[in-house]
Tab-separated table of C-alpha atoms (C1' of nucleotides) in Angstrom:
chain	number	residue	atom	x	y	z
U	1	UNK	CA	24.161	-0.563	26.152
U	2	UNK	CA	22.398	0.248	29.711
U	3	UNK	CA	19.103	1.602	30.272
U	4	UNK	CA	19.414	4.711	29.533
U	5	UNK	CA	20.701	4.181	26.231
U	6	UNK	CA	18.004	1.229	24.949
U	7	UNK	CA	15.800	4.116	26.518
U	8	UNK	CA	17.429	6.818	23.947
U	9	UNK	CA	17.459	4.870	21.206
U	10	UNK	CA	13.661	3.468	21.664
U	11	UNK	CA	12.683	7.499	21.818
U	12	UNK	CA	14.808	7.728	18.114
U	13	UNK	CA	12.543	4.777	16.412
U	14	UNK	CA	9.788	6.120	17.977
U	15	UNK	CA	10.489	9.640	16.052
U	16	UNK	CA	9.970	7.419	12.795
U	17	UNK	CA	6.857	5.432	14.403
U	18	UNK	CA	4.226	7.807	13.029
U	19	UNK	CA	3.284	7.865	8.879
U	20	UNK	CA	3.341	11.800	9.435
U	21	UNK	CA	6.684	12.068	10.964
U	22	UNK	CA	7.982	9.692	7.682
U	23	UNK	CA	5.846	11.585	5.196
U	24	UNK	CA	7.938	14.596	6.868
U	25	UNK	CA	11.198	12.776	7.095
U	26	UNK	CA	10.535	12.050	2.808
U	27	UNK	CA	9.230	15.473	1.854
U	28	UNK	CA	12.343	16.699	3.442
U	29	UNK	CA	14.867	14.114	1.787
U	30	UNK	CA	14.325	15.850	-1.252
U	31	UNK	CA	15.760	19.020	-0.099
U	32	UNK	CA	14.569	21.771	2.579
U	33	UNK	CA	11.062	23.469	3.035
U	34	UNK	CA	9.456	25.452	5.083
U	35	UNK	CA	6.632	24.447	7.220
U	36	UNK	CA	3.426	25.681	5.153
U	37	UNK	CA	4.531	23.499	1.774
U	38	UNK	CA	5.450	20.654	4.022
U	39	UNK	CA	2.027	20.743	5.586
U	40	UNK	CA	0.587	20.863	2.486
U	41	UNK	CA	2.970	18.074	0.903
U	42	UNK	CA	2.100	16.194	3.663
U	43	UNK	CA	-1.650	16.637	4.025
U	44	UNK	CA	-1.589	18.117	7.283
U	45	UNK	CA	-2.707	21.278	9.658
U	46	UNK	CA	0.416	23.811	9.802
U	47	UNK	CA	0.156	23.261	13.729
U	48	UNK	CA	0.261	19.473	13.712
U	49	UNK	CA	3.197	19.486	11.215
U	50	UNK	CA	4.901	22.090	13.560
U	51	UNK	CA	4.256	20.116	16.590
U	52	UNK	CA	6.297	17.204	14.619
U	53	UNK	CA	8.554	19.396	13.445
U	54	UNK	CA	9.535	20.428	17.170
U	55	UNK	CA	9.384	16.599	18.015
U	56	UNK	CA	12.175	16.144	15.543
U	57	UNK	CA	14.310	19.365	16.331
U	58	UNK	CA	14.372	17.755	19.994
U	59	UNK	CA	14.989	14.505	18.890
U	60	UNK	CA	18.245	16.522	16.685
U	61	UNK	CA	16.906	14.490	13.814
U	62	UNK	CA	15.814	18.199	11.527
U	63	UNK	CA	17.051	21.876	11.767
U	64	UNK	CA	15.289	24.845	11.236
U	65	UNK	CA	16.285	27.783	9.102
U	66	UNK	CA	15.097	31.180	10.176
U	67	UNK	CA	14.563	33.337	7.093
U	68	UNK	CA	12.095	36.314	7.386
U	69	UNK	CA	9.369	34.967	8.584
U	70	UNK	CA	9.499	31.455	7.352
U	71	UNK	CA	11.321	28.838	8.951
U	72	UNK	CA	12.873	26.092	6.291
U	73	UNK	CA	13.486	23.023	7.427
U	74	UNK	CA	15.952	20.142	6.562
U	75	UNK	CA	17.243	16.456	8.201
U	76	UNK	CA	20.160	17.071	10.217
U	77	UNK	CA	22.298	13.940	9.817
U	78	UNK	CA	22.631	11.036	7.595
U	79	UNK	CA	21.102	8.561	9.928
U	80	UNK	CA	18.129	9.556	9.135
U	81	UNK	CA	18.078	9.126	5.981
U	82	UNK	CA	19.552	5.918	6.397
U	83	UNK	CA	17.656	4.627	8.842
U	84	UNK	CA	14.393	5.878	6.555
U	85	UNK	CA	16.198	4.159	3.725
U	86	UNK	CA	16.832	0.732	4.793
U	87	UNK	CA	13.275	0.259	6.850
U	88	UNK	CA	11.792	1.284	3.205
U	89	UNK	CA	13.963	-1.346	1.786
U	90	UNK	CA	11.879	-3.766	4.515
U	91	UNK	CA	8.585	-2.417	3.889
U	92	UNK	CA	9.800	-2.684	-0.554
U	93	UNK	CA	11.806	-5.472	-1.079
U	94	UNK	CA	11.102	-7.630	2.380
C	1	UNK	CA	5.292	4.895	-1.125
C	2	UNK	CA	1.644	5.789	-0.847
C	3	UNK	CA	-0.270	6.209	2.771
C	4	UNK	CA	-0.359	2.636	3.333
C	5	UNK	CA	3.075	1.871	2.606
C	6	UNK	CA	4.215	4.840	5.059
C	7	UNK	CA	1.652	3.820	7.542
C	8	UNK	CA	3.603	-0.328	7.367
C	9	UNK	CA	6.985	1.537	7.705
C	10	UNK	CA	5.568	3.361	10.527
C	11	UNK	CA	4.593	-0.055	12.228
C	12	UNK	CA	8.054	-1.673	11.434
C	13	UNK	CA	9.495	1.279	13.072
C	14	UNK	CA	6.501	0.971	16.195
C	15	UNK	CA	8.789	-2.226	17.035
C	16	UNK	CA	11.815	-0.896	17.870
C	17	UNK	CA	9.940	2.411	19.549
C	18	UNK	CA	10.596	0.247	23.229
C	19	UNK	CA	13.139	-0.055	25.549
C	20	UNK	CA	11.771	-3.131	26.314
C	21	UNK	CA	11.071	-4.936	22.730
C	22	UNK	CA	15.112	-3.658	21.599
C	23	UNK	CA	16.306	-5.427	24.884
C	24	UNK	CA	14.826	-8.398	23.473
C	25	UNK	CA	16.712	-7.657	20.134
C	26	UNK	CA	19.656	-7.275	21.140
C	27	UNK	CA	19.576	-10.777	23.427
C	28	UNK	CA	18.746	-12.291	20.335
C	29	UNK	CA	21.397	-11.175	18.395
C	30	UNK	CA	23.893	-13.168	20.528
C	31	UNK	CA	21.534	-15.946	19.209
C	32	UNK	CA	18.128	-17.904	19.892
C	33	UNK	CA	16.855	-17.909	23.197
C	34	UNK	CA	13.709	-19.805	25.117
C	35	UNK	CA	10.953	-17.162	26.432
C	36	UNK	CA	11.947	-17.724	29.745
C	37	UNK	CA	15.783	-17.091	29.399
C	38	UNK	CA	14.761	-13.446	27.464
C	39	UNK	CA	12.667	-12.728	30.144
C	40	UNK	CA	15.356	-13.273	32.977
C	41	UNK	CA	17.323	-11.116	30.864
C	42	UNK	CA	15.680	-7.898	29.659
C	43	UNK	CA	14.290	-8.307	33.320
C	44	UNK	CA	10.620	-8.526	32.472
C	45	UNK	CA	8.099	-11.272	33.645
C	46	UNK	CA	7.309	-13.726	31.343
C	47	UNK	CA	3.913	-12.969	30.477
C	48	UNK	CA	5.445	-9.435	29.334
C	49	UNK	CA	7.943	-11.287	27.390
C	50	UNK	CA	5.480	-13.335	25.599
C	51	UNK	CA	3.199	-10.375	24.726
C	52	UNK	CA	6.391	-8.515	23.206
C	53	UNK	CA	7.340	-11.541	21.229
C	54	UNK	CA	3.722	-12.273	19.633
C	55	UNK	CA	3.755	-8.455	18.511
C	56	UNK	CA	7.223	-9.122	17.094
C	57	UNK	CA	6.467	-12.082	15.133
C	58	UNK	CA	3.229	-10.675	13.634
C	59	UNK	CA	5.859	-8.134	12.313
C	60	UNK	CA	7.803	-11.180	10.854
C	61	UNK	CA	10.831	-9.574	13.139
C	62	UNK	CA	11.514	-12.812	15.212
C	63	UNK	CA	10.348	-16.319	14.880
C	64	UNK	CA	9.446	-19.097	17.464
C	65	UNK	CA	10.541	-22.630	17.244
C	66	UNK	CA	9.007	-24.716	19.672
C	67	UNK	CA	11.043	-27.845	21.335
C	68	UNK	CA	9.305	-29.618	23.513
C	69	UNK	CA	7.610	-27.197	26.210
C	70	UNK	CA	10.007	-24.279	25.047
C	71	UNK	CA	9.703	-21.964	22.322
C	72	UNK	CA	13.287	-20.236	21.084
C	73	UNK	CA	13.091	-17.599	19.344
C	74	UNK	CA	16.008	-15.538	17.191
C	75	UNK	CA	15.706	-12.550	15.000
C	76	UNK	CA	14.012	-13.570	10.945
C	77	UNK	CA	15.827	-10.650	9.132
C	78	UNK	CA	19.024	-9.061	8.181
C	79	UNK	CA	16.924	-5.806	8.198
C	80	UNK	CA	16.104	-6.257	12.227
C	81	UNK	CA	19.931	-6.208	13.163
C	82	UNK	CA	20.567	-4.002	10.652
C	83	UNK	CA	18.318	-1.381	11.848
C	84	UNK	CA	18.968	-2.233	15.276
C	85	UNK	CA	22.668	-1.187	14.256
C	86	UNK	CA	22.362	1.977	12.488
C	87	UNK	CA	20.004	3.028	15.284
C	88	UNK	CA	22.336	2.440	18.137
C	89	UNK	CA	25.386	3.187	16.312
C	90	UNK	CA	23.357	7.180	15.857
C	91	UNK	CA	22.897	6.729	19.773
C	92	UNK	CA	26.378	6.216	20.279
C	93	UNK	CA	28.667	8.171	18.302
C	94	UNK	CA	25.961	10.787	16.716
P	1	DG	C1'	1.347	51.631	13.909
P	2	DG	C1'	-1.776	48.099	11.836
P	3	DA	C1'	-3.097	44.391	8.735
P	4	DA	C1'	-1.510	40.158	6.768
P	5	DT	C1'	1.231	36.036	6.820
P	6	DA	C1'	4.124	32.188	8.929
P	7	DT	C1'	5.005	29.600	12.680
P	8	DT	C1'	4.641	28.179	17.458
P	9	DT	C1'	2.417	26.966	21.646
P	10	DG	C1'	-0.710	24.878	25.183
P	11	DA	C1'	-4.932	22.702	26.531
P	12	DG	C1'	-8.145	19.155	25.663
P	13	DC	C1'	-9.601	14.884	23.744
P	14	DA	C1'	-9.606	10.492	21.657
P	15	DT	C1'	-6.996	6.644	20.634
P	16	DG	C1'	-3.024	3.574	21.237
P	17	DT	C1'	0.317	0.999	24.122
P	18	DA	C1'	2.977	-1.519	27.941
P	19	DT	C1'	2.387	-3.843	31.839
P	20	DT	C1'	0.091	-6.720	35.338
P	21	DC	C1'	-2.831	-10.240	36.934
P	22	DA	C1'	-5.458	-14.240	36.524
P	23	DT	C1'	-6.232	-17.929	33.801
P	24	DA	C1'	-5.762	-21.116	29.841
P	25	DT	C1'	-3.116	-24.308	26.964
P	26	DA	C1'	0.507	-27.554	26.104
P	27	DT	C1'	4.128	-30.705	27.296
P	28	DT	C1'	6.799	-33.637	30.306
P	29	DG	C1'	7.590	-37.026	33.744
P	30	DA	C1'	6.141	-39.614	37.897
G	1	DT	C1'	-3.970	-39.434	35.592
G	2	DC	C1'	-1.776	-35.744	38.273
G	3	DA	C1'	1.589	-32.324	39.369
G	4	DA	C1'	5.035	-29.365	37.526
G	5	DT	C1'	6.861	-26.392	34.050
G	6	DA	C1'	6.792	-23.206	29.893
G	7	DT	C1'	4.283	-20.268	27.220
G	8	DA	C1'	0.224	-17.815	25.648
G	9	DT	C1'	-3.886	-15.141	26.197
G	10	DG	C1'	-7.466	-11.635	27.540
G	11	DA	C1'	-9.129	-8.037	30.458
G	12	DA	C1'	-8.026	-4.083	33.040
G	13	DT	C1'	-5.427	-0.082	33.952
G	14	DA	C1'	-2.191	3.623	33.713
G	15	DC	C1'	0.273	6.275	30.681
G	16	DA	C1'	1.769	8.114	26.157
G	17	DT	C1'	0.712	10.070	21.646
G	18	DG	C1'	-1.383	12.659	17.604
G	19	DC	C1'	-4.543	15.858	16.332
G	20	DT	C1'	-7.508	19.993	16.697
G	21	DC	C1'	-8.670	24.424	18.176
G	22	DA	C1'	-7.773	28.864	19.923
G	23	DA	C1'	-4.504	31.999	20.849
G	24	DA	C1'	0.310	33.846	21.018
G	25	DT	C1'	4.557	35.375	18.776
G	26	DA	C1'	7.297	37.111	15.020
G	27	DT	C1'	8.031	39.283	10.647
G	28	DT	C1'	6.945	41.962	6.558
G	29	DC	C1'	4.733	45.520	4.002
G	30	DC	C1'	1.558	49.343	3.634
DNA sequence: GGAATATTTGAGCATGTATTCATATATTGA
DNA sequence: TCAATATATGAATACATGCTCAAATATTCC
């Protein structure tokens, strides 16, 4: 591991730093949605969930799903869900 | 998980969201180290060192055995390498 | 084309964070 | 006791981050 790559994988924690980002992270474990019902899953403006949203499209950790005029959005790899899994085993059982 | 329990997963995840702090994780992985020896290598000064570690230990992450004049710390958790793991193993090969 | 709906974008602001510097505390050994 | 060493602490500062608000873009339906 060199600096670049504790650098990379500080910025991938740091996409599951934020209680949003997670509440976004769980809402979409359970399957994909589009950005209005995970805003209002979430219990957040449809801008500050998109702004996330495009945080974790960057970060490769969700895709979005064009369909008419609403975007759906799921996680991308199984990482993430196993990375969300185990630090809610922590938080749980720790 | 209700808002408080995403907002402590967010904070477990807050410690591994630095280049710096998973530097210090992964030197004490090889095993426990004095402040001064995790300092010299995640090249940081000591007092930055010592600033990372308190945050770490109020996370329960590390822990700090003091001999003497030096205080070693090592990792508390399976969960800490664990996550450290996954993360870099996503980095890596993802 | 024009209204309605869904999402995105950028600026601005308030709050949080990492580091540095100076200093304090604790321990050892002369 | 005094100097030297190891660590911790608190204030200050520079930078990052999350949210809001206003506005832009894209799509559908009339």
């Amino acid at each position: 591991m060199n600096g670049q790559q504790f650098q990379a994988l500080a910025e991938l924690f740091s996409a599951f730093s934020d209680a949003s980002r997670l509440k976004i992270i769980a809402s979409l474990s359970a399957g994909e949605k589009n950005v209005g019902t995970i805003a209002q899953e979430v219990d957040l403006t449809e801008s500050a969930t998109s702004h996330h949203l495009r945080g974790l499209r960057q970060m490769r950790l969700v895709r979005g799903r064009k369909e008419g005029r609403m975007v759906f959005y799921s996680l991308l790899d199984e990482h993430v869900e196993q990375l969300y899994r185990i630090g809610k085993e922590h938080i749980l059982h720790g």
